[in-house]
Amino acid sequence: MRFSSQSFALLAFLAIPLVIVLGVLAHQLIDPELARGTADYVGNYALLERLRQACLILSFALAGGLWFLAFGLLLVARQRSLLWLVLAFLGPLGLVAVAVVGRAPAAGGERAAWPWRLAREAAIFVAIVVLAHFLVYAKNEVLIAWTAASRGVESAVIIAEQTASSGMWAFGEFLQILFLTGLFYLVRPLVGRRKPT
């Protein structure tokens, strides 16, 4: 099976959360207090702390590299100039813009149907964002029920804990919605359209 640039863009995009989670996990697992009891406690502590911070910084740098790789591969798949890579700084919204634009137009392409295409793409965007929001909401409801059951408390206790730090929860949900929106726009051409044979 031959993979397209779009498929590799999707794989790079899916690797971003994995890289960040592994970097944060490595950051939490490295304990600078392991230097306790060594001959050079201060030096070893500083070395372990630098290693700990380096894991975090490296994971975010690698995630940024994967993001630009996914964006560049999408541009190649859409037959667009790499100058469009500037839109990568808009995050998933830039990805949506490139995905909506589609392939480079043929000479004398259809320009008369642009209002209908714009309306259709706006409706698809709203549908994708609503679907992403629904999935994040459903995931949170399942997570609340599971956490309450595993801790042996009522769901209201878990909801109260989340409400106490609602800003962090809201920001996390926003990031999840952005990720799912970008993911749906990357998957859409792979499952929605087949090349004519």
PDB file of C-alpha atoms in Angstrom:
ATOM      1  CA  MET A   1       0.000   0.000   0.000  1.00  0.00           C
ATOM      2  CA  ARG A   2       1.397   3.386  -1.030  1.00  0.00           C
ATOM      3  CA  PHE A   3       1.097   6.216   1.480  1.00  0.00           C
ATOM      4  CA  SER A   4       0.354   9.728   0.296  1.00  0.00           C
ATOM      5  CA  SER A   5       1.673  12.982   1.735  1.00  0.00           C
ATOM      6  CA  GLN A   6      -1.743  13.424   3.341  1.00  0.00           C
ATOM      7  CA  SER A   7      -1.317  10.099   5.195  1.00  0.00           C
ATOM      8  CA  PHE A   8       2.125  11.063   6.459  1.00  0.00           C
ATOM      9  CA  ALA A   9       0.740  14.459   7.533  1.00  0.00           C
ATOM     10  CA  LEU A  10      -1.913  12.624   9.546  1.00  0.00           C
ATOM     11  CA  LEU A  11       0.705  10.375  11.180  1.00  0.00           C
ATOM     12  CA  ALA A  12       2.876  13.372  12.095  1.00  0.00           C
ATOM     13  CA  PHE A  13      -0.175  15.161  13.511  1.00  0.00           C
ATOM     14  CA  LEU A  14      -1.145  12.116  15.604  1.00  0.00           C
ATOM     15  CA  ALA A  15       2.412  11.828  16.949  1.00  0.00           C
ATOM     16  CA  ILE A  16       2.266  15.316  18.514  1.00  0.00           C
ATOM     17  CA  PRO A  17       0.254  14.404  21.652  1.00  0.00           C
ATOM     18  CA  LEU A  18       2.288  11.231  22.112  1.00  0.00           C
ATOM     19  CA  VAL A  19       5.565  13.173  22.059  1.00  0.00           C
ATOM     20  CA  ILE A  20       4.252  15.743  24.544  1.00  0.00           C
ATOM     21  CA  VAL A  21       2.883  13.088  26.921  1.00  0.00           C
ATOM     22  CA  LEU A  22       6.176  11.166  26.831  1.00  0.00           C
ATOM     23  CA  GLY A  23       8.150  14.359  27.477  1.00  0.00           C
ATOM     24  CA  VAL A  24       5.971  15.319  30.447  1.00  0.00           C
ATOM     25  CA  LEU A  25       6.176  11.757  31.768  1.00  0.00           C
ATOM     26  CA  ALA A  26       9.987  11.776  31.528  1.00  0.00           C
ATOM     27  CA  HIS A  27      10.007  15.183  33.251  1.00  0.00           C
ATOM     28  CA  GLN A  28       7.962  13.782  36.144  1.00  0.00           C
ATOM     29  CA  LEU A  29       9.947  10.547  36.434  1.00  0.00           C
ATOM     30  CA  ILE A  30      13.351  12.217  36.742  1.00  0.00           C
ATOM     31  CA  ASP A  31      13.691  13.139  40.405  1.00  0.00           C
ATOM     32  CA  PRO A  32      16.634  15.413  41.191  1.00  0.00           C
ATOM     33  CA  GLU A  33      16.545  14.125  44.780  1.00  0.00           C
ATOM     34  CA  LEU A  34      18.111  10.914  43.470  1.00  0.00           C
ATOM     35  CA  ALA A  35      21.373  12.810  43.897  1.00  0.00           C
ATOM     36  CA  ARG A  36      20.925  12.608  47.675  1.00  0.00           C
ATOM     37  CA  GLY A  37      23.692  10.607  49.293  1.00  0.00           C
ATOM     38  CA  THR A  38      26.173  11.101  46.423  1.00  0.00           C
ATOM     39  CA  ALA A  39      29.561  12.731  46.906  1.00  0.00           C
ATOM     40  CA  ASP A  40      28.630  15.763  44.774  1.00  0.00           C
ATOM     41  CA  TYR A  41      25.005  16.302  45.762  1.00  0.00           C
ATOM     42  CA  VAL A  42      24.763  19.874  44.483  1.00  0.00           C
ATOM     43  CA  GLY A  43      26.361  19.093  41.109  1.00  0.00           C
ATOM     44  CA  ASN A  44      24.367  15.900  40.563  1.00  0.00           C
ATOM     45  CA  TYR A  45      21.138  17.605  41.632  1.00  0.00           C
ATOM     46  CA  ALA A  46      21.751  20.413  39.127  1.00  0.00           C
ATOM     47  CA  LEU A  47      22.587  17.867  36.409  1.00  0.00           C
ATOM     48  CA  LEU A  48      19.390  15.888  37.026  1.00  0.00           C
ATOM     49  CA  GLU A  49      17.327  19.096  37.111  1.00  0.00           C
ATOM     50  CA  ARG A  50      18.820  20.192  33.753  1.00  0.00           C
ATOM     51  CA  LEU A  51      18.112  16.732  32.300  1.00  0.00           C
ATOM     52  CA  ARG A  52      14.551  16.963  33.601  1.00  0.00           C
ATOM     53  CA  GLN A  53      13.999  20.380  32.019  1.00  0.00           C
ATOM     54  CA  ALA A  54      15.703  19.261  28.787  1.00  0.00           C
ATOM     55  CA  CYS A  55      13.201  16.389  28.417  1.00  0.00           C
ATOM     56  CA  LEU A  56      10.329  18.842  28.638  1.00  0.00           C
ATOM     57  CA  ILE A  57      11.860  21.400  26.265  1.00  0.00           C
ATOM     58  CA  LEU A  58      12.904  18.707  23.791  1.00  0.00           C
ATOM     59  CA  SER A  59       9.425  17.190  23.715  1.00  0.00           C
ATOM     60  CA  PHE A  60       7.819  20.574  22.972  1.00  0.00           C
ATOM     61  CA  ALA A  61      10.450  21.342  20.321  1.00  0.00           C
ATOM     62  CA  LEU A  62       9.878  17.941  18.717  1.00  0.00           C
ATOM     63  CA  ALA A  63       6.102  18.488  18.827  1.00  0.00           C
ATOM     64  CA  GLY A  64       6.599  21.851  17.096  1.00  0.00           C
ATOM     65  CA  GLY A  65       8.751  20.169  14.450  1.00  0.00           C
ATOM     66  CA  LEU A  66       6.082  17.515  13.911  1.00  0.00           C
ATOM     67  CA  TRP A  67       3.467  20.250  13.574  1.00  0.00           C
ATOM     68  CA  PHE A  68       5.421  22.039  10.843  1.00  0.00           C
ATOM     69  CA  LEU A  69       6.146  18.689   9.163  1.00  0.00           C
ATOM     70  CA  ALA A  70       2.442  17.799   9.130  1.00  0.00           C
ATOM     71  CA  PHE A  71       1.573  21.233   7.807  1.00  0.00           C
ATOM     72  CA  GLY A  72       4.249  21.056   5.097  1.00  0.00           C
ATOM     73  CA  LEU A  73       3.124  17.577   4.027  1.00  0.00           C
ATOM     74  CA  LEU A  74      -0.445  18.837   3.793  1.00  0.00           C
ATOM     75  CA  LEU A  75       0.768  21.661   1.557  1.00  0.00           C
ATOM     76  CA  VAL A  76       2.562  19.139  -0.665  1.00  0.00           C
ATOM     77  CA  ALA A  77      -0.589  17.004  -0.815  1.00  0.00           C
ATOM     78  CA  ARG A  78      -2.636  20.090  -1.719  1.00  0.00           C
ATOM     79  CA  GLN A  79      -0.052  21.157  -4.311  1.00  0.00           C
ATOM     80  CA  ARG A  80       0.472  24.515  -2.638  1.00  0.00           C
ATOM     81  CA  SER A  81       3.571  26.638  -2.250  1.00  0.00           C
ATOM     82  CA  LEU A  82       5.513  26.243   0.981  1.00  0.00           C
ATOM     83  CA  LEU A  83       4.968  29.977   1.503  1.00  0.00           C
ATOM     84  CA  TRP A  84       1.591  28.924   2.904  1.00  0.00           C
ATOM     85  CA  LEU A  85       3.581  27.483   5.825  1.00  0.00           C
ATOM     86  CA  VAL A  86       3.134  30.892   7.473  1.00  0.00           C
ATOM     87  CA  LEU A  87      -0.427  29.776   8.277  1.00  0.00           C
ATOM     88  CA  ALA A  88       1.056  27.084  10.528  1.00  0.00           C
ATOM     89  CA  PHE A  89       1.483  29.780  13.171  1.00  0.00           C
ATOM     90  CA  LEU A  90      -2.327  29.991  13.404  1.00  0.00           C
ATOM     91  CA  GLY A  91      -2.380  26.445  14.750  1.00  0.00           C
ATOM     92  CA  PRO A  92      -5.232  24.133  13.767  1.00  0.00           C
ATOM     93  CA  LEU A  93      -7.139  27.075  12.284  1.00  0.00           C
ATOM     94  CA  GLY A  94      -4.336  27.511   9.737  1.00  0.00           C
ATOM     95  CA  LEU A  95      -4.610  23.800   9.011  1.00  0.00           C
ATOM     96  CA  VAL A  96      -8.337  24.230   8.429  1.00  0.00           C
ATOM     97  CA  ALA A  97      -7.645  27.113   6.033  1.00  0.00           C
ATOM     98  CA  VAL A  98      -5.219  25.033   3.969  1.00  0.00           C
ATOM     99  CA  ALA A  99      -7.525  21.997   4.008  1.00  0.00           C
ATOM    100  CA  VAL A 100     -10.465  24.113   2.826  1.00  0.00           C
ATOM    101  CA  VAL A 101      -8.530  25.708  -0.018  1.00  0.00           C
ATOM    102  CA  GLY A 102      -7.938  22.310  -1.566  1.00  0.00           C
ATOM    103  CA  ARG A 103      -5.626  21.583  -4.442  1.00  0.00           C
ATOM    104  CA  ALA A 104      -4.121  24.263  -6.618  1.00  0.00           C
ATOM    105  CA  PRO A 105      -6.698  25.376  -9.196  1.00  0.00           C
ATOM    106  CA  ALA A 106      -6.341  24.258 -12.778  1.00  0.00           C
ATOM    107  CA  ALA A 107      -5.944  26.855 -15.490  1.00  0.00           C
ATOM    108  CA  GLY A 108      -9.280  28.627 -15.953  1.00  0.00           C
ATOM    109  CA  GLY A 109     -10.758  26.780 -12.941  1.00  0.00           C
ATOM    110  CA  GLU A 110     -14.291  27.194 -11.725  1.00  0.00           C
ATOM    111  CA  ARG A 111     -14.701  30.535 -10.003  1.00  0.00           C
ATOM    112  CA  ALA A 112     -18.453  31.010 -10.486  1.00  0.00           C
ATOM    113  CA  ALA A 113     -19.436  28.538  -7.751  1.00  0.00           C
ATOM    114  CA  TRP A 114     -17.371  30.126  -4.961  1.00  0.00           C
ATOM    115  CA  PRO A 115     -20.317  31.452  -2.902  1.00  0.00           C
ATOM    116  CA  TRP A 116     -21.822  27.959  -2.696  1.00  0.00           C
ATOM    117  CA  ARG A 117     -18.453  26.430  -1.883  1.00  0.00           C
ATOM    118  CA  LEU A 118     -17.862  29.040   0.821  1.00  0.00           C
ATOM    119  CA  ALA A 119     -21.274  28.322   2.376  1.00  0.00           C
ATOM    120  CA  ARG A 120     -20.664  24.566   2.191  1.00  0.00           C
ATOM    121  CA  GLU A 121     -17.225  24.846   3.815  1.00  0.00           C
ATOM    122  CA  ALA A 122     -18.613  27.112   6.550  1.00  0.00           C
ATOM    123  CA  ALA A 123     -21.339  24.554   7.286  1.00  0.00           C
ATOM    124  CA  ILE A 124     -18.769  21.727   7.343  1.00  0.00           C
ATOM    125  CA  PHE A 125     -16.549  23.754   9.690  1.00  0.00           C
ATOM    126  CA  VAL A 126     -19.430  24.369  12.096  1.00  0.00           C
ATOM    127  CA  ALA A 127     -20.422  20.688  11.956  1.00  0.00           C
ATOM    128  CA  ILE A 128     -16.842  19.559  12.663  1.00  0.00           C
ATOM    129  CA  VAL A 129     -16.433  21.968  15.588  1.00  0.00           C
ATOM    130  CA  VAL A 130     -19.786  20.896  17.053  1.00  0.00           C
ATOM    131  CA  LEU A 131     -18.810  17.217  16.663  1.00  0.00           C
ATOM    132  CA  ALA A 132     -15.423  17.860  18.323  1.00  0.00           C
ATOM    133  CA  HIS A 133     -17.141  19.728  21.161  1.00  0.00           C
ATOM    134  CA  PHE A 134     -19.628  16.873  21.618  1.00  0.00           C
ATOM    135  CA  LEU A 135     -16.830  14.269  21.723  1.00  0.00           C
ATOM    136  CA  VAL A 136     -14.871  16.246  24.318  1.00  0.00           C
ATOM    137  CA  TYR A 137     -18.043  16.707  26.402  1.00  0.00           C
ATOM    138  CA  ALA A 138     -18.847  12.977  26.172  1.00  0.00           C
ATOM    139  CA  LYS A 139     -15.271  12.072  27.126  1.00  0.00           C
ATOM    140  CA  ASN A 140     -15.468  14.337  30.158  1.00  0.00           C
ATOM    141  CA  GLU A 141     -18.761  12.794  31.274  1.00  0.00           C
ATOM    142  CA  VAL A 142     -17.266   9.289  31.008  1.00  0.00           C
ATOM    143  CA  LEU A 143     -14.131  10.447  32.843  1.00  0.00           C
ATOM    144  CA  ILE A 144     -16.200  11.968  35.661  1.00  0.00           C
ATOM    145  CA  ALA A 145     -18.255   8.780  36.045  1.00  0.00           C
ATOM    146  CA  TRP A 146     -15.155   6.564  35.964  1.00  0.00           C
ATOM    147  CA  THR A 147     -13.232   8.736  38.461  1.00  0.00           C
ATOM    148  CA  ALA A 148     -16.227   8.865  40.802  1.00  0.00           C
ATOM    149  CA  ALA A 149     -16.646   5.089  40.631  1.00  0.00           C
ATOM    150  CA  SER A 150     -12.945   4.389  41.149  1.00  0.00           C
ATOM    151  CA  ARG A 151     -12.744   6.740  44.159  1.00  0.00           C
ATOM    152  CA  GLY A 152     -16.079   5.635  45.604  1.00  0.00           C
ATOM    153  CA  VAL A 153     -17.590   9.124  45.672  1.00  0.00           C
ATOM    154  CA  GLU A 154     -20.514  10.778  43.969  1.00  0.00           C
ATOM    155  CA  SER A 155     -20.107  12.499  40.620  1.00  0.00           C
ATOM    156  CA  ALA A 156     -20.946  15.840  42.269  1.00  0.00           C
ATOM    157  CA  VAL A 157     -17.673  15.663  44.232  1.00  0.00           C
ATOM    158  CA  ILE A 158     -15.628  15.258  41.050  1.00  0.00           C
ATOM    159  CA  ILE A 159     -17.565  18.061  39.348  1.00  0.00           C
ATOM    160  CA  ALA A 160     -16.917  20.322  42.367  1.00  0.00           C
ATOM    161  CA  GLU A 161     -13.183  19.556  42.135  1.00  0.00           C
ATOM    162  CA  GLN A 162     -13.210  20.422  38.433  1.00  0.00           C
ATOM    163  CA  THR A 163     -15.160  23.606  39.102  1.00  0.00           C
ATOM    164  CA  ALA A 164     -12.500  24.698  41.588  1.00  0.00           C
ATOM    165  CA  SER A 165      -9.966  24.746  38.750  1.00  0.00           C
ATOM    166  CA  SER A 166     -12.418  25.468  35.947  1.00  0.00           C
ATOM    167  CA  GLY A 167     -10.026  27.698  34.006  1.00  0.00           C
ATOM    168  CA  MET A 168      -7.536  24.880  33.543  1.00  0.00           C
ATOM    169  CA  TRP A 169     -10.291  22.446  32.578  1.00  0.00           C
ATOM    170  CA  ALA A 170     -11.769  24.895  30.079  1.00  0.00           C
ATOM    171  CA  PHE A 171      -8.368  25.543  28.496  1.00  0.00           C
ATOM    172  CA  GLY A 172      -7.698  21.805  28.289  1.00  0.00           C
ATOM    173  CA  GLU A 173     -11.063  21.220  26.639  1.00  0.00           C
ATOM    174  CA  PHE A 174     -10.372  24.055  24.200  1.00  0.00           C
ATOM    175  CA  LEU A 175      -7.053  22.446  23.211  1.00  0.00           C
ATOM    176  CA  GLN A 176      -8.779  19.081  22.748  1.00  0.00           C
ATOM    177  CA  ILE A 177     -11.424  20.657  20.511  1.00  0.00           C
ATOM    178  CA  LEU A 178      -8.713  22.357  18.427  1.00  0.00           C
ATOM    179  CA  PHE A 179      -6.838  19.059  18.098  1.00  0.00           C
ATOM    180  CA  LEU A 180      -9.945  17.140  17.053  1.00  0.00           C
ATOM    181  CA  THR A 181     -10.902  19.848  14.557  1.00  0.00           C
ATOM    182  CA  GLY A 182      -7.487  19.614  12.899  1.00  0.00           C
ATOM    183  CA  LEU A 183      -7.628  15.824  13.007  1.00  0.00           C
ATOM    184  CA  PHE A 184     -11.034  15.722  11.309  1.00  0.00           C
ATOM    185  CA  TYR A 185      -9.808  18.046   8.571  1.00  0.00           C
ATOM    186  CA  LEU A 186      -6.791  15.800   7.975  1.00  0.00           C
ATOM    187  CA  VAL A 187      -8.882  12.619   7.948  1.00  0.00           C
ATOM    188  CA  ARG A 188     -11.706  14.027   5.809  1.00  0.00           C
ATOM    189  CA  PRO A 189      -9.936  13.785   2.418  1.00  0.00           C
ATOM    190  CA  LEU A 190      -8.643  10.308   3.228  1.00  0.00           C
ATOM    191  CA  VAL A 191     -12.087   8.863   3.864  1.00  0.00           C
ATOM    192  CA  GLY A 192     -14.330  11.227   1.927  1.00  0.00           C
ATOM    193  CA  ARG A 193     -12.943  11.197  -1.576  1.00  0.00           C
ATOM    194  CA  ARG A 194     -11.509   8.403  -3.643  1.00  0.00           C
ATOM    195  CA  LYS A 195      -9.302   9.039  -6.614  1.00  0.00           C
ATOM    196  CA  PRO A 196     -10.764   7.966  -9.905  1.00  0.00           C
ATOM    197  CA  THR A 197      -9.069   4.911 -11.376  1.00  0.00           C
TER     198      THR A 197
END
